[in-house]
Short mmCIF file of C-alpha atoms and ligand atoms in Angstrom, two decimals:
data_model
loop_
_atom_site.label_atom_id
_atom_site.label_comp_id
_atom_site.label_asym_id
_atom_site.label_seq_id
_atom_site.Cartn_x
_atom_site.Cartn_y
_atom_site.Cartn_z
CA UNK A 1 -27.94 3.27 -10.07
CA UNK A 2 -24.38 2.06 -10.40
CA UNK A 3 -22.11 3.34 -7.65
CA UNK A 4 -18.78 4.65 -8.87
CA UNK A 5 -16.28 5.25 -6.08
CA UNK A 6 -14.97 8.79 -5.75
CA UNK A 7 -11.51 8.93 -7.27
CA UNK A 8 -8.70 9.44 -4.78
CA UNK A 9 -7.46 13.02 -4.89
CA UNK A 10 -3.88 13.11 -6.17
CA UNK A 11 -1.54 15.74 -4.76
CA UNK A 12 1.50 17.05 -6.60
CA UNK A 13 3.62 20.17 -6.22
CA UNK A 14 4.77 22.31 -3.31
CA UNK A 15 1.55 22.31 -1.30
CA UNK A 16 1.21 18.50 -1.34
CA UNK A 17 3.10 17.78 1.92
CA UNK A 18 1.08 20.32 3.92
CA UNK A 19 -2.24 19.05 2.56
CA UNK A 20 -1.20 15.47 3.22
CA UNK A 21 -0.06 16.25 6.77
CA UNK A 22 -3.35 18.01 7.51
CA UNK A 23 -5.36 15.11 6.07
CA UNK A 24 -3.46 12.59 8.21
CA UNK A 25 -4.02 14.69 11.32
CA UNK A 26 -7.73 14.77 10.46
CA UNK A 27 -7.84 10.96 10.35
CA UNK A 28 -7.70 10.35 6.58
CA UNK A 29 -5.46 7.86 4.83
CA UNK A 30 -2.70 9.08 2.52
CA UNK A 31 -0.69 7.07 0.00
CA UNK A 32 2.89 8.28 0.53
CA UNK A 33 6.03 7.86 -1.57
CA UNK A 34 9.12 6.42 0.07
CA UNK A 35 12.50 5.52 -1.39
CA UNK A 36 11.61 1.80 -1.06
CA UNK A 37 7.95 1.40 -2.07
CA UNK A 38 4.74 3.45 -1.68
CA UNK A 39 3.01 3.20 1.70
CA UNK A 40 -0.61 3.51 2.80
CA UNK A 41 -0.29 5.93 5.69
CA UNK A 42 -2.35 6.85 8.75
CA UNK A 43 -1.61 8.85 11.89
CA UNK A 44 0.05 6.12 13.97
CA UNK A 45 -1.82 7.20 17.12
CA UNK A 46 -5.30 7.27 15.56
CA UNK A 47 -6.94 3.88 16.22
CA UNK A 48 -9.77 4.39 13.74
CA UNK A 49 -7.52 5.52 10.90
CA UNK A 50 -5.15 2.61 11.52
CA UNK A 51 -8.11 0.21 11.55
CA UNK A 52 -9.01 1.49 8.08
CA UNK A 53 -5.47 0.78 6.87
CA UNK A 54 -5.92 -2.88 7.82
CA UNK A 55 -9.35 -2.94 6.20
CA UNK A 56 -8.22 -1.36 2.92
CA UNK A 57 -5.17 -3.63 2.73
CA UNK A 58 -7.20 -6.70 3.66
CA UNK A 59 -4.52 -7.50 6.22
CA UNK A 60 -5.03 -9.44 9.46
CA UNK A 61 -4.79 -7.05 12.44
CA UNK A 62 -2.12 -9.11 14.18
CA UNK A 63 0.36 -8.19 11.42
CA UNK A 64 2.08 -5.09 12.86
CA UNK A 65 2.78 -1.87 10.96
CA UNK A 66 5.98 0.14 10.58
CA UNK A 67 5.88 3.62 12.16
CA UNK A 68 7.60 6.25 9.99
CA UNK A 69 9.18 8.98 12.10
CA UNK A 70 11.02 12.26 11.52
CA UNK A 71 14.47 11.38 12.85
CA UNK A 72 16.54 9.16 15.11
CA UNK A 73 15.83 11.69 17.88
CA UNK A 74 12.33 10.18 18.06
CA UNK A 75 13.51 6.64 18.90
CA UNK A 76 13.01 7.19 22.62
CA UNK A 77 9.49 8.50 22.15
CA UNK A 78 8.44 5.18 20.57
CA UNK A 79 10.85 2.64 22.07
CA UNK A 80 12.44 1.67 25.40
CA UNK A 81 15.57 -0.32 26.31
CA UNK A 82 17.19 0.72 23.03
CA UNK A 83 20.56 -1.04 22.62
CA UNK A 84 23.58 1.08 21.69
CA UNK A 85 24.08 -0.83 18.45
CA UNK A 86 20.54 0.14 17.37
CA UNK A 87 21.33 3.81 17.92
CA UNK A 88 24.54 3.34 15.94
CA UNK A 89 22.61 1.74 13.07
CA UNK A 90 20.10 4.61 13.14
CA UNK A 91 22.90 7.19 12.98
CA UNK A 92 24.57 5.32 10.12
CA UNK A 93 21.57 4.48 7.91
CA UNK A 94 18.66 6.84 8.70
CA UNK A 95 17.06 8.39 6.78
CA UNK A 96 17.05 5.30 4.62
CA UNK A 97 15.72 1.83 3.75
CA UNK A 98 16.14 0.32 7.21
CA UNK A 99 13.50 -0.57 9.84
CA UNK A 100 14.46 -1.28 13.45
CA UNK A 101 12.30 -3.53 15.66
CA UNK A 102 12.64 -2.37 19.27
CA UNK A 103 10.86 -2.82 22.61
CA UNK A 104 7.90 -0.48 22.44
CA UNK A 105 7.04 2.51 24.63
CA UNK A 106 3.43 3.34 25.59
CA UNK A 107 3.17 5.56 22.51
CA UNK A 108 3.18 2.42 20.33
CA UNK A 109 -0.24 0.98 21.00
CA UNK A 110 -1.60 -2.51 20.41
CA UNK A 111 -3.36 -1.47 17.21
CA UNK A 112 0.05 -0.72 15.63
CA UNK A 113 2.06 -3.59 17.07
CA UNK A 114 -0.51 -6.34 16.70
CA UNK A 115 -0.36 -6.73 20.48
CA UNK A 116 3.38 -7.55 20.44
CA UNK A 117 5.70 -5.80 22.87
CA UNK A 118 7.88 -4.50 20.04
CA UNK A 119 7.51 -1.64 17.55
CA UNK A 120 9.03 -1.27 14.07
CA UNK A 121 10.48 2.20 13.34
CA UNK A 122 11.85 3.77 10.17
CA UNK A 123 12.98 7.23 9.08
CA UNK A 124 12.24 7.30 5.34
CA UNK A 125 14.52 9.24 3.01
CA UNK A 126 11.98 10.48 0.45
CA UNK A 127 12.00 14.30 0.77
CA UNK A 128 8.25 14.67 0.18
CA UNK A 129 7.31 12.17 2.86
CA UNK A 130 9.78 13.72 5.29
CA UNK A 131 7.85 16.96 4.83
CA UNK A 132 4.54 15.15 5.33
CA UNK A 133 5.80 13.72 8.64
CA UNK A 134 6.99 17.19 9.69
CA UNK A 135 3.61 18.73 8.89
CA UNK A 136 1.76 16.01 10.82
CA UNK A 137 4.07 16.76 13.77
CA UNK A 138 3.40 20.47 13.49
CA UNK A 139 -0.39 20.06 13.43
CA UNK A 140 -0.31 17.63 16.35
CA UNK A 141 2.27 19.73 18.24
CA UNK A 142 4.39 16.60 18.55
CA UNK A 143 7.72 16.46 16.70
CA UNK A 144 7.70 12.70 17.10
CA UNK A 145 4.30 12.09 15.53
CA UNK A 146 4.52 9.02 13.28
CA UNK A 147 2.88 7.69 10.15
CA UNK A 148 1.92 4.02 10.33
CA UNK A 149 2.26 2.68 6.81
CA UNK A 150 2.37 -0.76 5.28
CA UNK A 151 3.18 -1.06 1.60
CA UNK A 152 0.21 0.33 -0.37
CA UNK A 153 -0.93 -2.96 -1.90
CA UNK A 154 -3.57 -5.54 -1.03
CA UNK A 155 -2.33 -8.16 1.44
CA UNK A 156 0.00 -10.72 -0.19
CA UNK A 157 0.26 -8.79 -3.46
CA UNK A 158 3.08 -6.93 -5.19
CA UNK A 159 4.25 -3.69 -3.52
CA UNK A 160 3.70 -0.50 -5.58
CA UNK A 161 6.67 1.50 -6.83
CA UNK A 162 4.62 4.25 -8.50
CA UNK A 163 1.59 6.16 -7.22
CA UNK A 164 -0.43 4.83 -10.14
CA UNK A 165 0.17 1.24 -9.10
CA UNK A 166 -1.04 2.00 -5.58
CA UNK A 167 -4.08 3.97 -6.73
CA UNK A 168 -5.12 1.33 -9.28
CA UNK A 169 -5.08 -1.32 -6.61
CA UNK A 170 -6.67 0.56 -3.71
CA UNK A 171 -8.87 3.31 -5.07
CA UNK A 172 -12.14 1.38 -4.91
CA UNK A 173 -11.50 0.85 -1.21
CA UNK A 174 -10.52 4.40 -0.28
CA UNK A 175 -12.77 7.33 0.74
CA UNK A 176 -13.24 10.69 -0.93
CA UNK A 177 -11.16 12.35 1.82
CA UNK A 178 -8.21 10.03 1.37
CA UNK A 179 -5.27 11.29 -0.70
CA UNK A 180 -2.37 10.12 -2.81
CA UNK A 181 0.93 12.00 -2.95
CA UNK A 182 2.97 11.63 -6.11
CA UNK A 183 6.68 11.29 -5.46
CA UNK A 184 7.75 9.68 -8.73
CA UNK A 185 9.15 6.17 -9.17
CA UNK A 186 10.64 4.74 -5.98
CA UNK A 187 14.46 4.85 -6.13
CA UNK A 188 15.16 1.53 -4.47
CA UNK A 189 12.08 -0.48 -5.39
CA UNK A 190 12.08 -3.19 -2.72
CA UNK A 191 10.98 -2.88 0.91
CA UNK A 192 13.30 -1.84 3.74
CA UNK A 193 15.67 -4.16 5.57
CA UNK A 194 14.03 -5.09 8.88
CA UNK A 195 16.42 -5.61 11.79
CA UNK A 196 15.37 -6.93 15.17
CA UNK A 197 17.16 -4.98 17.91
CA UNK A 198 15.83 -6.51 21.11
CA UNK A 199 18.78 -8.71 22.10
CA UNK A 200 22.52 -8.32 22.50
CA UNK A 201 23.07 -8.43 18.72
CA UNK A 202 20.99 -7.42 15.69
CA UNK A 203 19.08 -10.04 13.66
CA UNK A 204 17.89 -9.52 10.07
CA UNK A 205 14.15 -10.27 9.75
CA UNK A 206 13.76 -9.10 6.14
CA UNK A 207 16.55 -8.44 3.65
CA UNK A 208 16.71 -5.16 1.76
CA UNK A 209 19.03 -2.49 0.41
CA UNK A 210 20.86 -2.11 3.73
CA UNK A 211 22.85 -5.32 3.47
CA UNK A 212 24.41 -7.76 5.89
CA UNK A 213 27.82 -6.22 5.30
CA UNK A 214 26.41 -2.69 5.85
CA UNK A 215 25.10 -3.86 9.22
CA UNK A 216 28.32 -5.64 10.11
CA UNK A 217 30.25 -2.41 9.68
CA UNK A 218 28.32 -1.17 12.71
CA UNK A 219 27.53 -4.26 14.78
CA UNK A 220 28.12 -7.98 14.72
CA UNK A 221 25.01 -9.88 13.64
CA UNK A 222 23.57 -12.42 16.05
CA UNK A 223 24.21 -16.08 15.37
CA UNK A 224 20.78 -16.92 16.77
CA UNK A 225 17.45 -17.11 15.06
CA UNK A 226 14.93 -14.44 16.00
CA UNK A 227 12.21 -15.20 18.54
CA UNK A 228 10.25 -12.23 17.30
CA UNK A 229 7.21 -13.07 15.26
CA UNK A 230 7.40 -11.17 11.99
CA UNK A 231 4.17 -11.94 10.22
CA UNK A 232 4.26 -10.94 6.62
CA UNK A 233 7.34 -13.11 6.20
CA UNK A 234 4.94 -15.61 4.68
CA UNK A 235 6.32 -18.04 2.14
CA UNK A 236 3.86 -16.76 -0.45
CA UNK A 237 3.97 -12.98 -0.81
CA UNK A 238 4.57 -10.31 -3.43
CA UNK A 239 2.52 -12.51 -5.72
CA UNK A 240 1.29 -11.37 -9.14
CA UNK A 241 -1.59 -13.25 -10.80
CA UNK A 242 0.76 -14.85 -13.31
CA UNK A 243 2.79 -17.86 -12.26
CA UNK A 244 6.42 -16.94 -11.50
CA UNK A 245 9.01 -19.51 -12.54
CA UNK A 246 12.70 -19.14 -11.78
CA UNK A 247 14.99 -20.39 -14.56
CA UNK A 248 18.74 -20.41 -15.19
CA UNK A 249 18.58 -20.08 -18.96
CA UNK A 250 15.97 -19.06 -21.55
CA UNK A 251 16.26 -22.60 -23.00
CA UNK A 252 13.95 -23.64 -20.17
CA UNK A 253 11.07 -21.52 -21.50
CA UNK A 254 8.26 -23.73 -22.72
CA UNK A 255 5.59 -22.32 -25.01
CA UNK A 256 1.86 -22.64 -24.83
CA UNK A 257 -0.68 -20.56 -26.70
CA UNK A 258 -0.84 -18.10 -23.80
CA UNK A 259 1.60 -15.17 -23.63
CA UNK A 260 4.68 -15.62 -21.41
CA UNK A 261 7.01 -12.96 -20.04
CA UNK A 262 10.69 -12.71 -19.18
CA UNK A 263 12.49 -10.71 -16.51
CA UNK A 264 16.25 -11.15 -16.83
CA UNK A 265 19.47 -9.13 -16.74
CA UNK A 266 19.87 -7.01 -19.89
CA UNK A 267 22.70 -9.09 -21.35
CA UNK A 268 20.30 -12.00 -21.79
CA UNK A 269 18.47 -11.94 -25.14
CA UNK A 270 14.72 -12.23 -25.46
CA UNK A 271 13.68 -15.41 -27.31
CA UNK A 272 11.05 -15.05 -30.08
CA UNK A 273 7.41 -14.82 -28.94
CA UNK A 274 8.39 -13.93 -25.39
CA UNK A 275 7.33 -10.60 -23.87
CA UNK A 276 10.29 -8.85 -22.26
CA UNK A 277 9.04 -7.47 -18.95
CA UNK A 278 12.33 -6.11 -17.66
CA UNK A 279 15.99 -5.96 -18.70
CA UNK A 280 17.80 -4.48 -15.67
CA UNK A 281 21.33 -3.21 -16.27
CA UNK A 282 22.68 -3.93 -12.79
CA UNK A 283 21.52 -5.18 -9.42
CA UNK A 284 20.17 -1.80 -8.25
CA UNK A 285 18.24 -1.42 -11.48
CA UNK A 286 16.94 -4.96 -10.92
CA UNK A 287 15.47 -3.94 -7.53
CA UNK A 288 13.98 -0.79 -9.09
CA UNK A 289 12.17 -2.60 -11.92
CA UNK A 290 11.30 -5.88 -10.15
CA UNK A 291 7.78 -5.04 -8.99
CA UNK A 292 6.77 -3.01 -12.04
CA UNK A 293 7.88 -5.95 -14.23
CA UNK A 294 5.68 -8.34 -12.25
CA UNK A 295 2.75 -5.93 -12.59
CA UNK A 296 3.38 -5.49 -16.31
CA UNK A 297 2.99 -9.25 -16.72
CA UNK A 298 -0.52 -9.07 -15.32
CA UNK A 299 -1.38 -6.10 -17.56
CA UNK A 300 -0.21 -8.13 -20.56
CA UNK A 301 -2.12 -11.22 -19.39
CA UNK A 302 1.00 -13.36 -19.19
CA UNK A 303 0.31 -16.86 -17.98
CA UNK A 304 3.87 -17.38 -16.75
CA UNK A 305 6.68 -14.99 -15.83
CA UNK A 306 10.10 -16.56 -16.35
CA UNK A 307 12.71 -14.97 -14.13
CA UNK A 308 16.50 -15.16 -14.22
CA UNK A 309 17.59 -13.90 -10.80
CA UNK A 310 20.60 -11.68 -10.07
CA UNK A 311 23.61 -13.46 -8.55
CA UNK A 312 25.68 -12.57 -5.51
CA UNK A 313 25.24 -11.25 -1.97
CA UNK A 314 23.72 -8.04 -0.64
CA UNK A 315 20.78 -6.53 -2.48
CA UNK A 316 20.85 -9.42 -4.98
CA UNK A 317 20.00 -11.76 -2.09
CA UNK A 318 17.13 -9.46 -1.10
CA UNK A 319 15.82 -9.57 -4.68
CA UNK A 320 16.07 -13.39 -4.84
CA UNK A 321 14.14 -13.54 -1.59
CA UNK A 322 11.28 -11.52 -3.13
CA UNK A 323 11.34 -13.62 -6.31
CA UNK A 324 11.17 -16.87 -4.32
CA UNK A 325 8.14 -15.63 -2.39
CA UNK A 326 6.48 -14.41 -5.57
CA UNK A 327 7.01 -17.86 -7.10
CA UNK A 328 5.50 -19.70 -4.14
CA UNK A 329 1.86 -20.37 -4.89
CA UNK A 330 -0.11 -19.46 -1.87
O1 TXA B 401 10.06 -0.28 2.92
C1 TXA B 401 9.18 -0.57 3.73
O2 TXA B 401 9.43 -1.14 4.79
C2 TXA B 401 7.74 -0.22 3.35
C3 TXA B 401 7.63 1.32 3.27
C4 TXA B 401 6.22 1.79 3.03
O3 TXA B 401 8.15 1.87 4.46
N1 TXA B 401 6.81 -0.75 4.28
C5 TXA B 401 6.51 -2.07 4.35
O4 TXA B 401 5.51 -2.36 5.27
O5 TXA B 401 7.04 -2.91 3.66
P1 TXA B 401 4.76 -3.75 5.33
O6 TXA B 401 3.73 -3.57 6.37
O7 TXA B 401 4.31 -4.14 3.98
O8 TXA B 401 5.85 -4.73 5.89
C6 TXA B 401 6.33 -4.52 7.19
C7 TXA B 401 6.79 -5.79 7.80
C8 TXA B 401 5.68 -6.80 8.00
O9 TXA B 401 6.13 -8.05 7.57
C9 TXA B 401 5.47 -6.80 9.49
O10 TXA B 401 5.07 -8.05 9.99
C10 TXA B 401 6.85 -6.42 10.01
O11 TXA B 401 7.29 -5.47 9.10
N2 TXA B 401 6.75 -5.78 11.32
C11 TXA B 401 6.14 -4.63 11.64
N3 TXA B 401 6.20 -4.40 12.96
C12 TXA B 401 6.88 -5.44 13.49
C13 TXA B 401 7.26 -5.80 14.80
N4 TXA B 401 6.95 -5.05 15.86
N5 TXA B 401 7.94 -6.94 14.97
C14 TXA B 401 8.25 -7.71 13.92
N6 TXA B 401 7.91 -7.44 12.65
C15 TXA B 401 7.23 -6.32 12.44
MG1 MG B 402 4.07 -5.26 2.33
#
């Protein structure tokens, strides 16, 4: 007999957050929407559930997970020796696409932190997931209960920006009790900015929608390199099956018999016989469509994805960072 995996149950509507919170408290995994990308969530204090997250993702267990919490008031439950500038950043940009790496408290166990003495915390802005976190806290009688969630993709692959993308990629690996919560297309589309806050000044570990200049409005960035190990910052990451090639002009596109795709700002025309994967209208739209464009290339069996990157600082730099990693063959 052929074994077909049970489909993941998809939750929509008003009762979704409560059901999802209950499932997390019971030890199941839940795919959750955030404003950045979809996450594969588990109760951050449940060792077995967290172990399944690593298994489903195919991720080495020494790559730590971000803990998603209800509010900045929960920083001291999860972290110690929190510098003032980190609290200021939290007040300024939470809820939002920013993750703070802090010295951990005893609540942040080795199975979350990969054995490091730091923990990564984020208050997501997506209203549905904020309700899921609240429900988990209610069931556990702990307002600072957290959801440990990496992006809901297989290790090294493209992050999902719709529930469908996450379910397609993970459903064969999930159990019948696991759930997916539909929260629409992610607003931002690239992962949160990760900021190390263990020294006298903040250090950016991963660029995102909270930019260098956003941070510098609150605190001066460190001139030093980070000593913190941030696995997942691998050269090759966010990789679709198709080869990603960065170009400056569509004149560089070379044709073979295989289909090729193009992701480029909308003002750039699509040459004949090229599949247009994305035509973002501005830099925020570029971040929003980046990952779905890379996925579309695989659906359309493109051999090569030609990419013209956005120019400038801020979120454009975060996008170029993702494109570079996607173009690095692993
Ligand atoms: O936007 C996001 O950040 C999404 C959504 C779901 O919140 N999450 C996400 O998680 O991108 P993930 O696991 O795919 O990437 C988190 C990164 C990893 O590179 C990990 O190594 C790093 O954060 N990280 C987590 N905890 C850390 C820690 N204690 N110290 C240094 N880096 C850490
Ligand atoms: Mg990821």
